[in-house]
Coordinates of C-alpha atoms in Angstrom, one line a residue:
M1408 CA -28.2 32.2 22.0
N1409 CA -30.8 29.6 21.5
W1410 CA -31.3 27.6 24.7
R1411 CA -31.1 24.2 22.9
L1412 CA -27.8 25.2 21.4
F1413 CA -26.7 26.6 24.8
I1414 CA -27.4 23.1 26.6
A1415 CA -25.8 21.2 23.7
L1416 CA -22.7 23.1 24.1
R1417 CA -22.7 22.6 28.0
Y1418 CA -23.1 18.8 27.4
F1419 CA -20.3 18.9 24.9
R1420 CA -17.8 20.3 27.5
V1421 CA -15.6 18.0 29.5
R1422 CA -16.8 17.7 33.1
R1423 CA -15.3 15.7 35.8
Q1424 CA -17.9 13.5 36.5
E1425 CA -18.5 12.9 32.8
R1426 CA -14.8 12.1 32.0
F1427 CA -15.8 8.5 30.8
V1428 CA -18.5 9.9 28.4
S1429 CA -16.1 12.5 27.2
T1430 CA -13.4 9.9 26.5
I1431 CA -15.9 7.9 24.4
S1432 CA -16.8 11.1 22.6
L1433 CA -13.1 11.7 21.9
I1434 CA -12.6 8.2 20.5
S1435 CA -15.7 8.7 18.3
I1436 CA -14.2 12.0 16.9
M1437 CA -10.9 10.3 16.2
G1438 CA -12.8 7.5 14.5
V1439 CA -14.7 9.8 12.2
S1440 CA -11.4 11.8 11.4
V1441 CA -9.4 8.7 10.6
G1442 CA -12.2 7.3 8.4
V1443 CA -12.9 10.5 6.4
A1444 CA -9.1 11.2 6.2
C1445 CA -8.5 7.7 4.7
L1446 CA -11.4 8.1 2.4
I1447 CA -10.1 11.6 1.0
I1448 CA -6.4 10.6 0.8
V1449 CA -7.1 7.2 -1.0
L1450 CA -9.6 8.8 -3.5
A1451 CA -7.2 11.5 -4.1
V1452 CA -4.3 9.2 -4.7
M1453 CA -6.4 7.1 -7.0
S1454 CA -7.7 10.1 -9.0
G1455 CA -4.2 11.4 -9.3
F1456 CA -2.9 8.0 -10.5
D1457 CA -5.8 7.8 -12.9
N1458 CA -5.2 11.3 -14.3
E1459 CA -1.4 10.8 -14.6
L1460 CA -1.9 7.5 -16.4
K1461 CA -4.4 9.1 -18.8
S1462 CA -2.0 11.9 -19.6
R1463 CA 0.8 9.5 -20.3
I1464 CA -1.4 7.3 -22.6
V1465 CA -2.8 10.3 -24.3
G1466 CA 0.7 11.8 -24.8
T1467 CA 1.8 8.5 -26.6
N1468 CA -1.3 7.9 -28.6
A1469 CA -3.4 9.9 -31.0
H1470 CA -7.0 10.6 -29.9
L1471 CA -8.5 9.1 -33.0
Y1472 CA -7.3 6.5 -35.5
I1473 CA -9.1 6.1 -38.9
E1474 CA -8.5 3.0 -40.8
K1475 CA -10.1 0.9 -43.6
E1476 CA -12.0 -2.4 -42.9
Y1477 CA -9.7 -4.1 -45.4
G1478 CA -6.3 -3.2 -46.7
P1479 CA -4.3 0.1 -46.6
L1480 CA -5.5 3.5 -47.5
T1481 CA -4.5 5.8 -50.4
Y1482 CA -3.1 9.1 -49.2
P1483 CA -4.3 11.7 -49.3
D1484 CA -7.6 10.3 -49.0
E1485 CA -10.3 13.0 -50.0
N1486 CA -13.1 11.5 -47.8
I1487 CA -11.0 11.5 -44.6
S1488 CA -9.5 14.9 -45.4
Y1489 CA -12.9 16.5 -45.9
A1490 CA -14.4 15.0 -42.8
L1491 CA -11.6 15.9 -40.6
M1492 CA -11.1 19.5 -41.9
K1493 CA -14.9 20.1 -41.7
D1494 CA -14.9 19.3 -38.0
G1495 CA -13.7 22.2 -36.0
R1496 CA -12.8 20.1 -33.0
I1497 CA -9.9 18.4 -34.8
K1498 CA -6.5 20.0 -34.1
G1499 CA -4.4 18.1 -36.5
Y1500 CA -4.0 14.8 -38.3
S1501 CA -1.2 12.7 -39.7
P1502 CA -0.7 9.6 -41.8
F1503 CA 1.0 6.4 -40.3
V1504 CA 1.9 2.9 -41.2
S1505 CA 2.0 0.3 -38.4
G1506 CA 2.8 -3.3 -38.2
Q1507 CA 4.7 -6.1 -36.4
G1508 CA 8.4 -6.6 -37.2
I1509 CA 11.5 -8.3 -35.8
I1510 CA 14.6 -6.1 -35.0
R1511 CA 18.1 -7.8 -35.1
A1512 CA 21.0 -6.2 -33.3
G1513 CA 24.0 -8.5 -33.7
D1514 CA 22.9 -11.8 -32.3
L1515 CA 20.0 -10.4 -30.4
F1516 CA 16.4 -10.5 -31.8
S1517 CA 13.2 -9.0 -30.5
G1518 CA 9.7 -8.5 -31.7
A1519 CA 8.4 -4.9 -32.1
L1520 CA 5.5 -2.7 -33.1
I1521 CA 7.0 -0.6 -36.0
T1522 CA 5.2 2.7 -36.8
G1523 CA 6.1 4.8 -39.7
I1524 CA 5.3 8.5 -39.1
D1525 CA 5.3 11.7 -41.2
E1526 CA 7.7 13.9 -39.4
V1527 CA 6.1 17.1 -40.3
S1528 CA 2.4 16.4 -39.5
E1529 CA 3.1 14.0 -36.6
K1530 CA 4.0 16.9 -34.4
T1531 CA 0.3 18.0 -34.3
V1532 CA -0.8 14.5 -33.2
I1533 CA 1.6 12.9 -30.8
D1534 CA 5.1 14.4 -31.2
I1535 CA 6.9 11.4 -29.9
K1536 CA 10.1 13.2 -30.2
K1537 CA 9.4 15.1 -26.9
Y1538 CA 10.0 11.9 -25.0
I1539 CA 13.5 11.3 -26.3
L1540 CA 16.3 11.2 -23.6
E1541 CA 18.5 13.8 -25.4
E1542 CA 17.7 17.3 -25.8
E1543 CA 18.1 17.4 -29.5
R1544 CA 15.3 16.1 -31.8
P1545 CA 16.9 14.3 -34.6
I1546 CA 15.5 13.8 -38.1
L1547 CA 14.6 10.2 -39.0
G1548 CA 15.2 10.6 -42.7
E1549 CA 15.5 7.3 -44.9
D1550 CA 17.5 5.1 -42.4
G1551 CA 16.7 6.7 -38.8
L1552 CA 15.0 4.7 -36.2
M1553 CA 13.7 5.8 -32.7
I1554 CA 13.4 3.0 -30.2
G1555 CA 11.9 2.7 -26.8
S1556 CA 14.3 2.8 -23.8
E1557 CA 13.2 -0.7 -22.4
L1558 CA 13.7 -2.4 -25.9
A1559 CA 17.0 -0.6 -26.4
R1560 CA 18.2 -2.0 -22.9
E1561 CA 17.0 -5.4 -24.0
L1562 CA 19.0 -5.3 -27.2
N1563 CA 21.9 -3.5 -25.7
L1564 CA 21.5 -0.6 -28.2
Q1565 CA 23.1 2.9 -28.0
I1566 CA 22.8 6.0 -30.4
L1567 CA 24.2 5.4 -33.7
D1568 CA 24.1 1.6 -33.4
R1569 CA 22.9 -0.2 -36.5
V1570 CA 20.1 -2.7 -36.5
S1571 CA 18.2 -4.8 -39.2
V1572 CA 14.4 -4.7 -39.3
V1573 CA 12.3 -7.3 -41.1
S1574 CA 8.6 -7.7 -41.5
A1575 CA 6.3 -10.5 -42.8
N1576 CA 5.9 -8.5 -46.0
S1577 CA 9.4 -7.6 -46.8
K1578 CA 11.5 -9.6 -49.0
R1579 CA 14.8 -8.8 -47.1
P1580 CA 15.8 -7.1 -44.0
K1581 CA 16.3 -3.2 -44.0
D1582 CA 19.0 -1.6 -42.2
F1583 CA 18.5 1.4 -39.8
V1584 CA 20.6 3.6 -37.5
I1585 CA 19.5 4.3 -34.0
T1586 CA 19.0 8.1 -34.0
A1587 CA 17.1 8.4 -30.8
I1588 CA 15.9 6.6 -27.6
F1589 CA 12.6 7.7 -26.1
K1590 CA 11.2 7.1 -22.6
T1591 CA 7.5 7.7 -21.9
G1592 CA 7.4 6.1 -18.5
L1593 CA 4.9 3.3 -19.8
Y1594 CA 6.9 0.2 -19.7
T1595 CA 4.9 -1.7 -22.3
F1596 CA 5.1 1.2 -24.7
D1597 CA 8.8 1.6 -24.3
A1598 CA 9.4 -2.1 -24.6
Q1599 CA 7.5 -2.7 -27.7
N1600 CA 7.6 0.4 -30.0
V1601 CA 10.0 1.8 -32.6
F1602 CA 9.4 4.7 -35.0
I1603 CA 10.8 5.2 -38.5
A1604 CA 9.9 7.7 -41.3
L1605 CA 6.8 7.0 -43.4
K1606 CA 8.5 6.2 -46.7
P1607 CA 10.9 3.6 -45.2
A1608 CA 7.9 2.0 -43.5
Q1609 CA 5.9 1.8 -46.8
E1610 CA 8.9 0.1 -48.3
L1611 CA 9.2 -2.4 -45.3
F1612 CA 5.6 -3.4 -45.3
A1613 CA 5.5 -3.4 -49.2
I1614 CA 2.4 -1.3 -49.5
G1615 CA 3.7 1.1 -52.2
D1616 CA 2.7 4.7 -51.5
R1617 CA -0.3 3.8 -49.4
I1618 CA -0.7 4.1 -45.7
G1619 CA -2.1 2.2 -42.8
G1620 CA -4.4 4.9 -41.5
V1621 CA -4.7 8.4 -40.3
A1622 CA -4.2 9.5 -36.7
A1623 CA -6.0 12.6 -35.5
R1624 CA -5.9 14.9 -32.3
V1625 CA -8.9 16.8 -30.8
D1626 CA -9.4 19.8 -28.7
D1627 CA -10.3 17.8 -25.6
G1628 CA -9.4 14.1 -25.3
A1629 CA -12.3 13.4 -23.0
D1630 CA -14.5 14.1 -26.1
A1631 CA -12.9 11.6 -28.2
N1632 CA -15.6 9.0 -28.2
L1633 CA -18.3 11.6 -29.1
I1634 CA -16.1 13.0 -32.0
K1635 CA -15.3 9.4 -33.0
R1636 CA -19.1 8.7 -33.6
D1637 CA -19.4 11.9 -35.6
I1638 CA -16.5 11.2 -37.8
A1639 CA -17.6 7.5 -38.3
V1640 CA -21.1 8.6 -39.5
A1641 CA -19.5 11.2 -41.8
L1642 CA -17.3 8.6 -43.4
G1643 CA -19.5 5.5 -43.4
Y1644 CA -18.4 2.1 -44.7
P1645 CA -15.6 0.8 -45.3
Y1646 CA -14.0 3.2 -42.8
F1647 CA -13.9 2.7 -39.1
V1648 CA -12.7 5.0 -36.3
K1649 CA -11.1 3.9 -33.0
S1650 CA -10.5 6.3 -30.0
W1651 CA -7.7 6.2 -27.4
M1652 CA -10.2 5.1 -24.9
D1653 CA -11.3 2.1 -27.0
M1654 CA -7.7 1.0 -27.3
N1655 CA -7.1 1.1 -23.6
Q1656 CA -10.7 0.1 -22.4
N1657 CA -9.5 -2.8 -20.3
L1658 CA -7.1 -0.8 -18.3
F1659 CA -9.4 2.0 -17.5
S1660 CA -12.2 -0.4 -16.6
A1661 CA -9.9 -2.0 -14.1
L1662 CA -9.0 1.3 -12.7
R1663 CA -12.7 2.3 -12.4
L1664 CA -13.6 -0.9 -10.6
E1665 CA -10.6 -0.4 -8.2
K1666 CA -11.7 3.1 -7.4
I1667 CA -15.3 2.1 -6.7
T1668 CA -14.0 -0.8 -4.5
M1669 CA -11.9 1.5 -2.5
F1670 CA -14.7 4.1 -2.2
V1671 CA -17.0 1.2 -0.7
I1672 CA -14.4 -0.1 1.7
L1673 CA -13.6 3.4 3.1
T1674 CA -17.3 4.3 3.2
L1675 CA -17.7 1.3 5.6
I1676 CA -15.0 2.8 7.8
V1677 CA -16.9 5.9 7.9
L1678 CA -20.0 4.2 8.9
V1679 CA -18.3 2.5 11.7
A1680 CA -17.2 5.9 12.9
C1681 CA -20.7 7.0 12.7
F1682 CA -22.0 4.1 14.8
N1683 CA -19.4 5.3 17.4
I1684 CA -21.1 8.6 17.4
A1685 CA -24.4 7.1 17.9
S1686 CA -23.2 4.8 20.7
T1687 CA -21.7 8.0 22.4
L1688 CA -25.1 9.8 22.1
I1689 CA -27.0 6.8 23.5
V1690 CA -24.6 6.7 26.6
K1691 CA -25.0 10.5 27.1
V1692 CA -28.9 10.3 26.9
V1693 CA -28.8 7.5 29.5
E1694 CA -26.4 9.7 31.7
K1695 CA -28.7 12.7 31.3
T1696 CA -31.9 11.0 32.2
K1697 CA -32.4 13.3 35.3
D1698 CA -31.6 16.4 33.2
I1699 CA -34.1 15.3 30.6
G1700 CA -36.8 14.9 33.2
I1701 CA -36.1 18.3 34.6
L1702 CA -36.3 19.9 31.1
K1703 CA -39.5 18.2 30.4
A1704 CA -40.9 19.2 33.8
I1705 CA -40.3 23.0 32.9
G1706 CA -41.9 22.6 29.5
A1707 CA -39.4 21.3 27.0
T1708 CA -41.1 19.0 24.4
N1709 CA -39.7 15.8 22.9
R1710 CA -38.7 17.6 19.8
D1711 CA -36.6 20.1 21.9
I1712 CA -34.8 17.2 23.6
Q1713 CA -34.1 15.6 20.3
S1714 CA -32.7 18.8 18.8
I1715 CA -30.3 19.1 21.8
F1716 CA -28.8 15.6 21.2
R1717 CA -28.8 16.1 17.5
L1718 CA -26.7 19.2 17.9
E1719 CA -24.5 17.1 20.2
G1720 CA -24.0 14.6 17.4
L1721 CA -23.3 17.4 15.0
F1722 CA -20.6 18.9 17.2
I1723 CA -18.9 15.5 17.4
G1724 CA -19.2 14.9 13.6

């Protein structure tokens, strides 16, 4: 065994006349342990929360949304279809119509974001039906409506209840039957969104056989911004492309800032623990002054003495 390592191990042991120094060493070790444990636990919790939130948001939103700078789109749009089919990273795409409307249930009213979906192709993009509370996945048809759990609670709605929906473009309200209640776990989404079939949505918003845009899903949601740029370049004006990150940018910026802040605070805790180690080593050096003198007398260099106490600090760390 290296003699420097041997002496460092001897100094690390608890000896009766060094009990005070050993107590300080124990406190330093506990300080480092608590600081590092807090750092790891908090960052793990924040990362887990971040990943869970992202998975829920991605589960309720398409990765990409393609729309026109002005007015609705004709469907199928050859430019969009060609750009999406040519890109091998696109897993599926589906047309949609979306807009604000008012839902009436008896004497109760509420605003909502009404989205018309194509029930066949929508499954390759979002598949909102997987979030419904019942095991069955009903068909929307001409007058079916899926409503968020929080909005249904606010309007006191149950399955098979009838509601009236009106938009700014519709001349008169259109009646629908509640066929499903979905719950994604995101309060804002469940309190604002309803889904109907594509054709009734076109009638409700009075846009004929046109659509509001095309939603697409990619292989890896993390690459959505990169793919968005490629699709936007391929389509050009007057089309524009948004990713799910763009639509939730404020939320993720806040989470990123919170994670950085927690990292800085907990790093300071670890630094305090490191100063405890340094103070312990200083006390040990002062206490071992005679030993250091003997070691230097028999030929130990300053570098050898430094190595001994560096090893001591390493053991504590």
